[in-house]
Amino acid sequence: MSSKLNATGIVVKSPGRINLIGEHIDYNGGHVLPAAIDLKVTLKLCKTKNNRCSISSEDGGIFSFDIKQPLQISTTHWENYILGVVDGLQKKRPAQMGGFDCVITSELPIGAGISSSAALECGLAKGLNTLFDLELNDIELIEISRMAEHNFVGTKCGVMDQFAVTMGQKKKLILLNCESLEYQLIDAEFSPYKIVLLNSNVSHNLASSAYNTRRAECEQALKIIQQEHSNYSFLADVPETVIESLREKLPGKIHQRALYVSRENSRTLQAAVLIQKGKIQEFGELMYQTHLGLSKNYEVSCAELDFLVELTQNHPQVVGSRMMGGGFGGCTINLVKEDFVNSFTDLAQKQYQNKFGINLSPILVRTSNGVEIINN
Ligand code: GLA
């Protein structure tokens, strides 16, 4: 990036993500199948002549800080996404970072499980990397963004969201091994089906604390398994047969979590093969199995999401449906026959409104490139 461009500022377009399958698997060292989408956060960034950083967002949120002073966790939730990333960059490249202005606008609904937070973190990380010529690579930026979430926001997330948002490619899914970060790009070809998200517009406040609890439960399961089988380093690698053989040693809920993780990792690998072979209906079946596992074994669904998945089962034109993302609200992801999309979203909206008195927001998404820097 030329210094001329840096002087005038840059515009960053940072996408949200979907995940076809492989939910709650990233922090268990398994495989996920996400893609970046064409709904984006836009950040306008330019340098200031001092150490002051001013951040403003379209909904009126505004704050500022001195980049050379130690950064503290804020009591205003969204500010921590920014502070965490800036703190990570500042620690890696203290001499190069300076003051900047940042204006944020977004097409991504918040709390919908399509990673508006990773879009913000990764867009800012990559944008500041360009603005200040930090020369950090994508993997370093992904890690800084993920640690912002751990250290400032307080969610002990895995790597999936930040990886998809940064590395996404148009018309591709990313089959990512979350441990090695090796990945394979797969054609996002679902014809004659379209990907339709149904945003439940609920976001139960359990989400962050329950997420960390699930992670701890998985760690507990792995520790117990390792007492008998020290060869397993990640829960996602443990076969179902091994988990079943240890049923007596794994407390009820811990056993259920482990079972879900092992099955979901296998489903993801199977799904990648099915999608590549064009066997979309068979893949759709796996999506339903995932939902059942997330709802019954992993217990991260909620009444609204279960209802939205169930209502698809009377319609053969919908071949797959499940909750997507961390859970307790947000979106379902559905594979819907192209000529049924409008009728489907209409009927889902009506039935959801009748049942819960809440407006449902359908979102048609396409895959897109990861974070892009645009000349101002
Ligand atoms: C959230 C987290 C991800 C991942 C998903 C569940 O989006 O940020 O790391 O664990 O939940 O698959």
GROMACS .gro file of C-alpha atoms and ligand atoms in nm:
model
  388
    1MET     CA    1   0.000   0.000   0.000
    2SER     CA    2   0.152   0.336  -0.099
    3SER     CA    3   0.218   0.606   0.160
    4LYS     CA    4   0.012   0.846  -0.056
    5LEU     CA    5  -0.289   0.625   0.002
    6ASN     CA    6  -0.213   0.605   0.373
    7ALA     CA    7  -0.211   0.984   0.398
    8THR     CA    8  -0.562   1.014   0.255
    9GLY     CA    9  -0.711   0.717   0.436
   10ILE     CA   10  -0.864   0.388   0.334
   11VAL     CA   11  -1.200   0.218   0.320
   12VAL     CA   12  -1.231  -0.140   0.442
   13LYS     CA   13  -1.515  -0.376   0.348
   14SER     CA   14  -1.539  -0.664   0.591
   15PRO     CA   15  -1.795  -0.944   0.549
   16GLY     CA   16  -2.003  -1.151   0.786
   17ARG     CA   17  -1.998  -1.529   0.757
   18ILE     CA   18  -2.225  -1.827   0.731
   19ASN     CA   19  -2.135  -2.178   0.838
   20LEU     CA   20  -2.278  -2.468   0.639
   21ILE     CA   21  -2.191  -2.730   0.899
   22GLY     CA   22  -1.938  -2.792   1.179
   23GLU     CA   23  -2.092  -2.595   1.466
   24HIS     CA   24  -1.910  -2.560   1.802
   25ILE     CA   25  -1.629  -2.759   1.649
   26ASP     CA   26  -1.358  -2.498   1.599
   27TYR     CA   27  -1.251  -2.484   1.966
   28ASN     CA   28  -1.251  -2.864   1.972
   29GLY     CA   29  -0.985  -2.891   1.703
   30GLY     CA   30  -1.212  -3.023   1.429
   31HIS     CA   31  -1.340  -2.921   1.086
   32VAL     CA   32  -1.582  -2.644   0.992
   33LEU     CA   33  -1.731  -2.533   0.659
   34PRO     CA   34  -1.790  -2.155   0.662
   35ALA     CA   35  -1.795  -1.888   0.390
   36ALA     CA   36  -1.775  -1.509   0.389
   37ILE     CA   37  -2.098  -1.339   0.273
   38ASP     CA   38  -2.200  -1.032   0.077
   39LEU     CA   39  -2.327  -0.838   0.381
   40LYS     CA   40  -2.050  -0.617   0.513
   41VAL     CA   41  -1.921  -0.377   0.773
   42THR     CA   42  -1.754  -0.070   0.623
   43LEU     CA   43  -1.475   0.109   0.808
   44LYS     CA   44  -1.330   0.441   0.696
   45LEU     CA   45  -0.987   0.486   0.847
   46CYS     CA   46  -0.736   0.769   0.838
   47LYS     CA   47  -0.433   0.866   1.045
   48THR     CA   48  -0.437   1.159   1.286
   49LYS     CA   49  -0.133   1.372   1.361
   50ASN     CA   50  -0.120   1.271   1.728
   51ASN     CA   51  -0.188   0.964   1.945
   52ARG     CA   52  -0.563   1.018   1.972
   53CYS     CA   53  -0.798   0.755   1.824
   54SER     CA   54  -1.165   0.847   1.762
   55ILE     CA   55  -1.418   0.582   1.673
   56SER     CA   56  -1.774   0.651   1.566
   57SER     CA   57  -2.050   0.422   1.448
   58GLU     CA   58  -2.365   0.504   1.251
   59ASP     CA   59  -2.595   0.433   1.545
   60GLY     CA   60  -2.442   0.722   1.735
   61GLY     CA   61  -2.184   0.530   1.939
   62ILE     CA   62  -1.869   0.737   1.974
   63PHE     CA   63  -1.556   0.709   2.188
   64SER     CA   64  -1.191   0.800   2.186
   65PHE     CA   65  -0.868   0.694   2.355
   66ASP     CA   66  -0.495   0.759   2.356
   67ILE     CA   67  -0.312   0.477   2.183
   68LYS     CA   68   0.004   0.526   2.389
   69GLN     CA   69  -0.179   0.474   2.721
   70PRO     CA   70  -0.253   0.119   2.847
   71LEU     CA   71  -0.593   0.015   2.706
   72GLN     CA   72  -0.857  -0.102   2.955
   73ILE     CA   73  -1.169  -0.314   2.904
   74SER     CA   74  -1.469  -0.083   2.851
   75THR     CA   75  -1.809  -0.114   3.019
   76THR     CA   76  -1.964  -0.035   2.678
   77HIS     CA   77  -1.972  -0.376   2.512
   78TRP     CA   78  -1.902  -0.292   2.144
   79GLU     CA   79  -1.603  -0.073   2.227
   80ASN     CA   80  -1.416  -0.384   2.338
   81TYR     CA   81  -1.402  -0.525   1.983
   82ILE     CA   82  -1.209  -0.213   1.882
   83LEU     CA   83  -0.997  -0.185   2.197
   84GLY     CA   84  -0.902  -0.553   2.187
   85VAL     CA   85  -0.778  -0.536   1.828
   86VAL     CA   86  -0.590  -0.209   1.880
   87ASP     CA   87  -0.431  -0.350   2.196
   88GLY     CA   88  -0.316  -0.661   2.007
   89LEU     CA   89  -0.169  -0.458   1.719
   90GLN     CA   90  -0.008  -0.207   1.954
   91LYS     CA   91   0.164  -0.488   2.147
   92LYS     CA   92   0.304  -0.639   1.824
   93ARG     CA   93   0.410  -0.313   1.656
   94PRO     CA   94   0.435  -0.043   1.926
   95ALA     CA   95   0.666   0.183   1.728
   96GLN     CA   96   0.455   0.191   1.412
   97MET     CA   97   0.105   0.244   1.550
   98GLY     CA   98  -0.030   0.597   1.593
   99GLY     CA   99  -0.359   0.785   1.628
  100PHE     CA  100  -0.641   0.727   1.378
  101ASP     CA  101  -1.003   0.811   1.307
  102CYS     CA  102  -1.248   0.532   1.229
  103VAL     CA  103  -1.607   0.564   1.105
  104ILE     CA  104  -1.813   0.245   1.102
  105THR     CA  105  -2.129   0.162   0.906
  106SER     CA  106  -2.281  -0.184   0.880
  107GLU     CA  107  -2.525  -0.398   0.682
  108LEU     CA  108  -2.482  -0.682   0.929
  109PRO     CA  109  -2.749  -0.733   1.192
  110ILE     CA  110  -2.600  -0.759   1.543
  111GLY     CA  111  -2.664  -1.076   1.745
  112ALA     CA  112  -2.784  -1.268   1.437
  113GLY     CA  113  -2.501  -1.522   1.451
  114ILE     CA  114  -2.347  -1.404   1.125
  115SER     CA  115  -2.040  -1.259   1.291
  116SER     CA  116  -2.082  -0.886   1.285
  117SER     CA  117  -1.822  -0.892   1.564
  118ALA     CA  118  -1.556  -1.081   1.367
  119ALA     CA  119  -1.630  -0.854   1.069
  120LEU     CA  120  -1.555  -0.551   1.285
  121GLU     CA  121  -1.243  -0.702   1.443
  122CYS     CA  122  -1.089  -0.839   1.126
  123GLY     CA  123  -1.177  -0.534   0.917
  124LEU     CA  124  -1.012  -0.309   1.174
  125ALA     CA  125  -0.708  -0.536   1.209
  126LYS     CA  126  -0.647  -0.557   0.836
  127GLY     CA  127  -0.727  -0.188   0.784
  128LEU     CA  128  -0.482  -0.067   1.049
  129ASN     CA  129  -0.224  -0.314   0.922
  130THR     CA  130  -0.245  -0.135   0.587
  131LEU     CA  131  -0.277   0.219   0.724
  132PHE     CA  132   0.034   0.189   0.942
  133ASP     CA  133   0.232  -0.053   0.719
  134LEU     CA  134   0.254  -0.307   1.003
  135GLU     CA  135   0.333  -0.597   0.768
  136LEU     CA  136   0.150  -0.855   0.974
  137ASN     CA  137   0.024  -1.153   0.774
  138ASP     CA  138  -0.337  -1.273   0.761
  139ILE     CA  139  -0.285  -1.549   1.017
  140GLU     CA  140  -0.133  -1.301   1.265
  141LEU     CA  141  -0.429  -1.064   1.208
  142ILE     CA  142  -0.677  -1.349   1.257
  143GLU     CA  143  -0.508  -1.440   1.584
  144ILE     CA  144  -0.506  -1.080   1.710
  145SER     CA  145  -0.879  -1.053   1.629
  146ARG     CA  146  -0.958  -1.382   1.802
  147MET     CA  147  -0.764  -1.280   2.113
  148ALA     CA  148  -0.950  -0.945   2.122
  149GLU     CA  149  -1.264  -1.153   2.168
  150HIS     CA  150  -1.101  -1.361   2.445
  151ASN     CA  151  -0.927  -1.083   2.636
  152PHE     CA  152  -1.152  -0.780   2.591
  153VAL     CA  153  -1.499  -0.910   2.495
  154GLY     CA  154  -1.482  -1.217   2.721
  155THR     CA  155  -1.596  -1.487   2.476
  156LYS     CA  156  -1.350  -1.776   2.448
  157CYS     CA  157  -1.433  -1.827   2.080
  158GLY     CA  158  -1.263  -2.054   1.830
  159VAL     CA  159  -1.098  -1.943   1.508
  160MET     CA  160  -1.377  -2.007   1.256
  161ASP     CA  161  -1.535  -1.661   1.232
  162GLN     CA  162  -1.214  -1.462   1.208
  163PHE     CA  163  -1.070  -1.709   0.957
  164ALA     CA  164  -1.377  -1.704   0.731
  165VAL     CA  165  -1.410  -1.326   0.743
  166THR     CA  166  -1.044  -1.277   0.652
  167MET     CA  167  -0.983  -1.564   0.409
  168GLY     CA  168  -1.322  -1.602   0.240
  169GLN     CA  169  -1.350  -1.622  -0.137
  170LYS     CA  170  -1.645  -1.555  -0.365
  171LYS     CA  171  -1.833  -1.874  -0.463
  172LYS     CA  172  -1.625  -2.085  -0.225
  173LEU     CA  173  -1.671  -2.261   0.106
  174ILE     CA  174  -1.372  -2.311   0.332
  175LEU     CA  175  -1.319  -2.661   0.468
  176LEU     CA  176  -1.097  -2.561   0.758
  177ASN     CA  177  -0.904  -2.781   0.996
  178CYS     CA  178  -0.924  -2.557   1.302
  179GLU     CA  179  -0.619  -2.708   1.464
  180SER     CA  180  -0.363  -2.696   1.181
  181LEU     CA  181  -0.542  -2.411   0.996
  182GLU     CA  182  -0.495  -2.609   0.675
  183TYR     CA  183  -0.787  -2.552   0.446
  184GLN     CA  184  -0.940  -2.650   0.119
  185LEU     CA  185  -1.170  -2.431  -0.093
  186ILE     CA  186  -1.484  -2.603  -0.214
  187ASP     CA  187  -1.726  -2.472  -0.478
  188ALA     CA  188  -2.033  -2.323  -0.310
  189GLU     CA  189  -2.264  -2.490  -0.561
  190PHE     CA  190  -2.606  -2.587  -0.429
  191SER     CA  191  -2.820  -2.556  -0.742
  192PRO     CA  192  -3.124  -2.571  -0.758
  193TYR     CA  193  -3.125  -2.468  -0.392
  194LYS     CA  194  -3.056  -2.127  -0.243
  195ILE     CA  195  -2.912  -2.044   0.097
  196VAL     CA  196  -3.175  -1.858   0.300
  197LEU     CA  197  -3.114  -1.733   0.652
  198LEU     CA  198  -3.406  -1.672   0.883
  199ASN     CA  199  -3.312  -1.422   1.150
  200SER     CA  200  -3.521  -1.501   1.458
  201ASN     CA  201  -3.448  -1.151   1.592
  202VAL     CA  202  -3.396  -1.300   1.936
  203SER     CA  203  -3.063  -1.304   2.112
  204HIS     CA  204  -3.097  -1.464   2.454
  205ASN     CA  205  -2.846  -1.313   2.691
  206LEU     CA  206  -2.724  -1.659   2.792
  207ALA     CA  207  -2.519  -1.666   2.474
  208SER     CA  208  -2.176  -1.556   2.594
  209SER     CA  209  -2.171  -1.728   2.934
  210ALA     CA  210  -2.319  -2.054   2.801
  211TYR     CA  211  -2.065  -2.051   2.518
  212ASN     CA  212  -1.777  -2.044   2.765
  213THR     CA  213  -1.948  -2.315   2.972
  214ARG     CA  214  -1.975  -2.543   2.667
  215ARG     CA  215  -1.609  -2.491   2.597
  216ALA     CA  216  -1.520  -2.582   2.956
  217GLU     CA  217  -1.743  -2.891   2.940
  218CYS     CA  218  -1.561  -3.007   2.626
  219GLU     CA  219  -1.225  -2.956   2.798
  220GLN     CA  220  -1.351  -3.162   3.090
  221ALA     CA  221  -1.463  -3.441   2.854
  222LEU     CA  222  -1.126  -3.447   2.682
  223LYS     CA  223  -0.938  -3.468   3.016
  224ILE     CA  224  -1.141  -3.770   3.123
  225ILE     CA  225  -1.092  -3.939   2.785
  226GLN     CA  226  -0.718  -3.872   2.795
  227GLN     CA  227  -0.687  -4.060   3.126
  228GLU     CA  228  -0.758  -4.377   2.925
  229HIS     CA  229  -0.648  -4.267   2.577
  230SER     CA  230  -0.361  -4.022   2.597
  231ASN     CA  231  -0.323  -4.028   2.218
  232TYR     CA  232  -0.618  -3.789   2.163
  233SER     CA  233  -0.525  -3.421   2.172
  234PHE     CA  234  -0.862  -3.283   2.056
  235LEU     CA  235  -1.217  -3.381   2.140
  236ALA     CA  236  -1.323  -3.367   1.773
  237ASP     CA  237  -1.080  -3.651   1.696
  238VAL     CA  238  -1.224  -3.894   1.950
  239PRO     CA  239  -1.444  -4.156   1.776
  240GLU     CA  240  -1.797  -4.211   1.902
  241THR     CA  241  -1.710  -4.572   1.996
  242VAL     CA  242  -1.440  -4.451   2.235
  243ILE     CA  243  -1.681  -4.202   2.393
  244GLU     CA  244  -1.941  -4.475   2.436
  245SER     CA  245  -1.685  -4.709   2.593
  246LEU     CA  246  -1.624  -4.442   2.859
  247ARG     CA  247  -1.987  -4.370   2.929
  248GLU     CA  248  -1.957  -4.462   3.298
  249LYS     CA  249  -1.672  -4.215   3.347
  250LEU     CA  250  -1.827  -3.923   3.160
  251PRO     CA  251  -2.094  -3.742   3.365
  252GLY     CA  252  -2.433  -3.714   3.182
  253LYS     CA  253  -2.407  -3.372   3.020
  254ILE     CA  254  -2.035  -3.408   2.955
  255HIS     CA  255  -2.103  -3.735   2.774
  256GLN     CA  256  -2.370  -3.565   2.562
  257ARG     CA  257  -2.138  -3.278   2.467
  258ALA     CA  258  -1.859  -3.517   2.365
  259LEU     CA  259  -2.096  -3.728   2.160
  260TYR     CA  260  -2.222  -3.423   1.972
  261VAL     CA  261  -1.869  -3.299   1.897
  262SER     CA  262  -1.747  -3.633   1.766
  263ARG     CA  263  -2.053  -3.679   1.544
  264GLU     CA  264  -2.049  -3.321   1.416
  265ASN     CA  265  -1.687  -3.342   1.309
  266SER     CA  266  -1.764  -3.662   1.111
  267ARG     CA  267  -2.071  -3.497   0.959
  268THR     CA  268  -1.863  -3.202   0.840
  269LEU     CA  269  -1.611  -3.421   0.660
  270GLN     CA  270  -1.895  -3.619   0.507
  271ALA     CA  271  -2.075  -3.297   0.407
  272ALA     CA  272  -1.774  -3.165   0.218
  273VAL     CA  273  -1.770  -3.482   0.006
  274LEU     CA  274  -2.146  -3.470  -0.056
  275ILE     CA  275  -2.143  -3.105  -0.163
  276GLN     CA  276  -1.855  -3.171  -0.403
  277LYS     CA  277  -2.054  -3.456  -0.556
  278GLY     CA  278  -2.365  -3.237  -0.589
  279LYS     CA  279  -2.558  -3.455  -0.342
  280ILE     CA  280  -2.736  -3.161  -0.185
  281GLN     CA  281  -3.035  -3.351  -0.049
  282GLU     CA  282  -2.807  -3.590   0.141
  283PHE     CA  283  -2.615  -3.290   0.272
  284GLY     CA  284  -2.946  -3.135   0.382
  285GLU     CA  285  -3.015  -3.445   0.591
  286LEU     CA  286  -2.689  -3.383   0.776
  287MET     CA  287  -2.800  -3.027   0.851
  288TYR     CA  288  -3.111  -3.162   1.024
  289GLN     CA  289  -2.897  -3.408   1.223
  290THR     CA  290  -2.672  -3.120   1.328
  291HIS     CA  291  -2.971  -2.922   1.450
  292LEU     CA  292  -3.097  -3.215   1.654
  293GLY     CA  293  -2.752  -3.256   1.809
  294LEU     CA  294  -2.721  -2.885   1.888
  295SER     CA  295  -3.068  -2.879   2.039
  296LYS     CA  296  -3.070  -3.206   2.237
  297ASN     CA  297  -2.708  -3.306   2.307
  298TYR     CA  298  -2.529  -2.973   2.306
  299GLU     CA  299  -2.825  -2.765   2.432
  300VAL     CA  300  -2.750  -2.437   2.258
  301SER     CA  301  -3.077  -2.393   2.067
  302CYS     CA  302  -3.394  -2.222   2.190
  303ALA     CA  303  -3.770  -2.244   2.129
  304GLU     CA  304  -3.762  -1.991   1.844
  305LEU     CA  305  -3.485  -2.169   1.650
  306ASP     CA  306  -3.639  -2.514   1.705
  307PHE     CA  307  -3.969  -2.381   1.574
  308LEU     CA  308  -3.808  -2.239   1.260
  309VAL     CA  309  -3.634  -2.568   1.183
  310GLU     CA  310  -3.946  -2.774   1.253
  311LEU     CA  311  -4.168  -2.569   1.025
  312THR     CA  312  -3.949  -2.661   0.725
  313GLN     CA  313  -4.021  -3.029   0.769
  314ASN     CA  314  -4.362  -3.007   0.602
  315HIS     CA  315  -4.199  -2.867   0.288
  316PRO     CA  316  -3.997  -3.100   0.065
  317GLN     CA  317  -3.868  -2.794  -0.123
  318VAL     CA  318  -3.653  -2.722   0.185
  319VAL     CA  319  -3.384  -2.991   0.195
  320GLY     CA  320  -3.189  -2.876   0.499
  321SER     CA  321  -3.232  -2.647   0.798
  322ARG     CA  322  -3.053  -2.587   1.125
  323MET     CA  323  -2.957  -2.318   1.373
  324MET     CA  324  -2.630  -2.148   1.284
  325GLY     CA  325  -2.351  -2.000   1.496
  326GLY     CA  326  -2.316  -1.992   1.874
  327GLY     CA  327  -2.688  -2.038   1.943
  328PHE     CA  328  -2.956  -1.912   2.187
  329GLY     CA  329  -3.096  -1.699   1.906
  330GLY     CA  330  -2.974  -1.558   1.578
  331CYS     CA  331  -3.040  -1.729   1.246
  332THR     CA  332  -3.130  -2.061   1.100
  333ILE     CA  333  -2.963  -2.156   0.772
  334ASN     CA  334  -3.186  -2.324   0.515
  335LEU     CA  335  -3.140  -2.478   0.171
  336VAL     CA  336  -3.453  -2.389  -0.024
  337LYS     CA  337  -3.555  -2.476  -0.381
  338GLU     CA  338  -3.511  -2.160  -0.585
  339ASP     CA  339  -3.876  -2.129  -0.695
  340PHE     CA  340  -4.001  -2.180  -0.337
  341VAL     CA  341  -3.789  -1.911  -0.168
  342ASN     CA  342  -4.055  -1.637  -0.169
  343SER     CA  343  -4.338  -1.863  -0.053
  344PHE     CA  344  -4.109  -2.009   0.212
  345THR     CA  345  -4.006  -1.676   0.362
  346ASP     CA  346  -4.372  -1.557   0.355
  347LEU     CA  347  -4.506  -1.861   0.534
  348ALA     CA  348  -4.219  -1.867   0.784
  349GLN     CA  349  -4.278  -1.500   0.868
  350LYS     CA  350  -4.651  -1.558   0.922
  351GLN     CA  351  -4.613  -1.871   1.134
  352TYR     CA  352  -4.333  -1.718   1.343
  353GLN     CA  353  -4.532  -1.400   1.403
  354ASN     CA  354  -4.836  -1.607   1.507
  355LYS     CA  355  -4.638  -1.821   1.745
  356PHE     CA  356  -4.405  -1.570   1.910
  357GLY     CA  357  -4.539  -1.228   1.813
  358ILE     CA  358  -4.196  -1.145   1.675
  359ASN     CA  359  -4.105  -1.026   1.328
  360LEU     CA  360  -3.884  -1.269   1.133
  361SER     CA  361  -3.619  -1.131   0.897
  362PRO     CA  362  -3.530  -1.351   0.600
  363ILE     CA  363  -3.184  -1.288   0.453
  364LEU     CA  364  -3.072  -1.420   0.115
  365VAL     CA  365  -2.695  -1.444   0.117
  366ARG     CA  366  -2.426  -1.507  -0.140
  367THR     CA  367  -2.068  -1.602  -0.068
  368SER     CA  368  -1.809  -1.329  -0.112
  369ASN     CA  369  -1.445  -1.239  -0.068
  370GLY     CA  370  -1.293  -1.183   0.275
  371VAL     CA  371  -1.181  -0.841   0.405
  372GLU     CA  372  -1.096  -0.602   0.121
  373ILE     CA  373  -0.916  -0.269   0.132
  374ILE     CA  374  -1.050  -0.012  -0.112
  375ASN     CA  375  -0.883   0.307  -0.229
  376ASN     CA  376  -1.062   0.606  -0.075
  377GLA     C1  377  -1.938  -1.844   1.751
  377GLA     C2  378  -1.787  -1.845   1.775
  377GLA     C3  379  -1.716  -1.942   1.680
  377GLA     C4  380  -1.782  -2.079   1.679
  377GLA     C5  381  -1.934  -2.067   1.665
  377GLA     C6  382  -2.004  -2.198   1.683
  377GLA     O1  383  -1.968  -1.789   1.625
  377GLA     O2  384  -1.733  -1.716   1.758
  377GLA     O3  385  -1.580  -1.951   1.714
  377GLA     O4  386  -1.746  -2.154   1.791
  377GLA     O5  387  -1.990  -1.976   1.759
  377GLA     O6  388  -1.969  -2.287   1.582
   0.00000   0.00000   0.00000
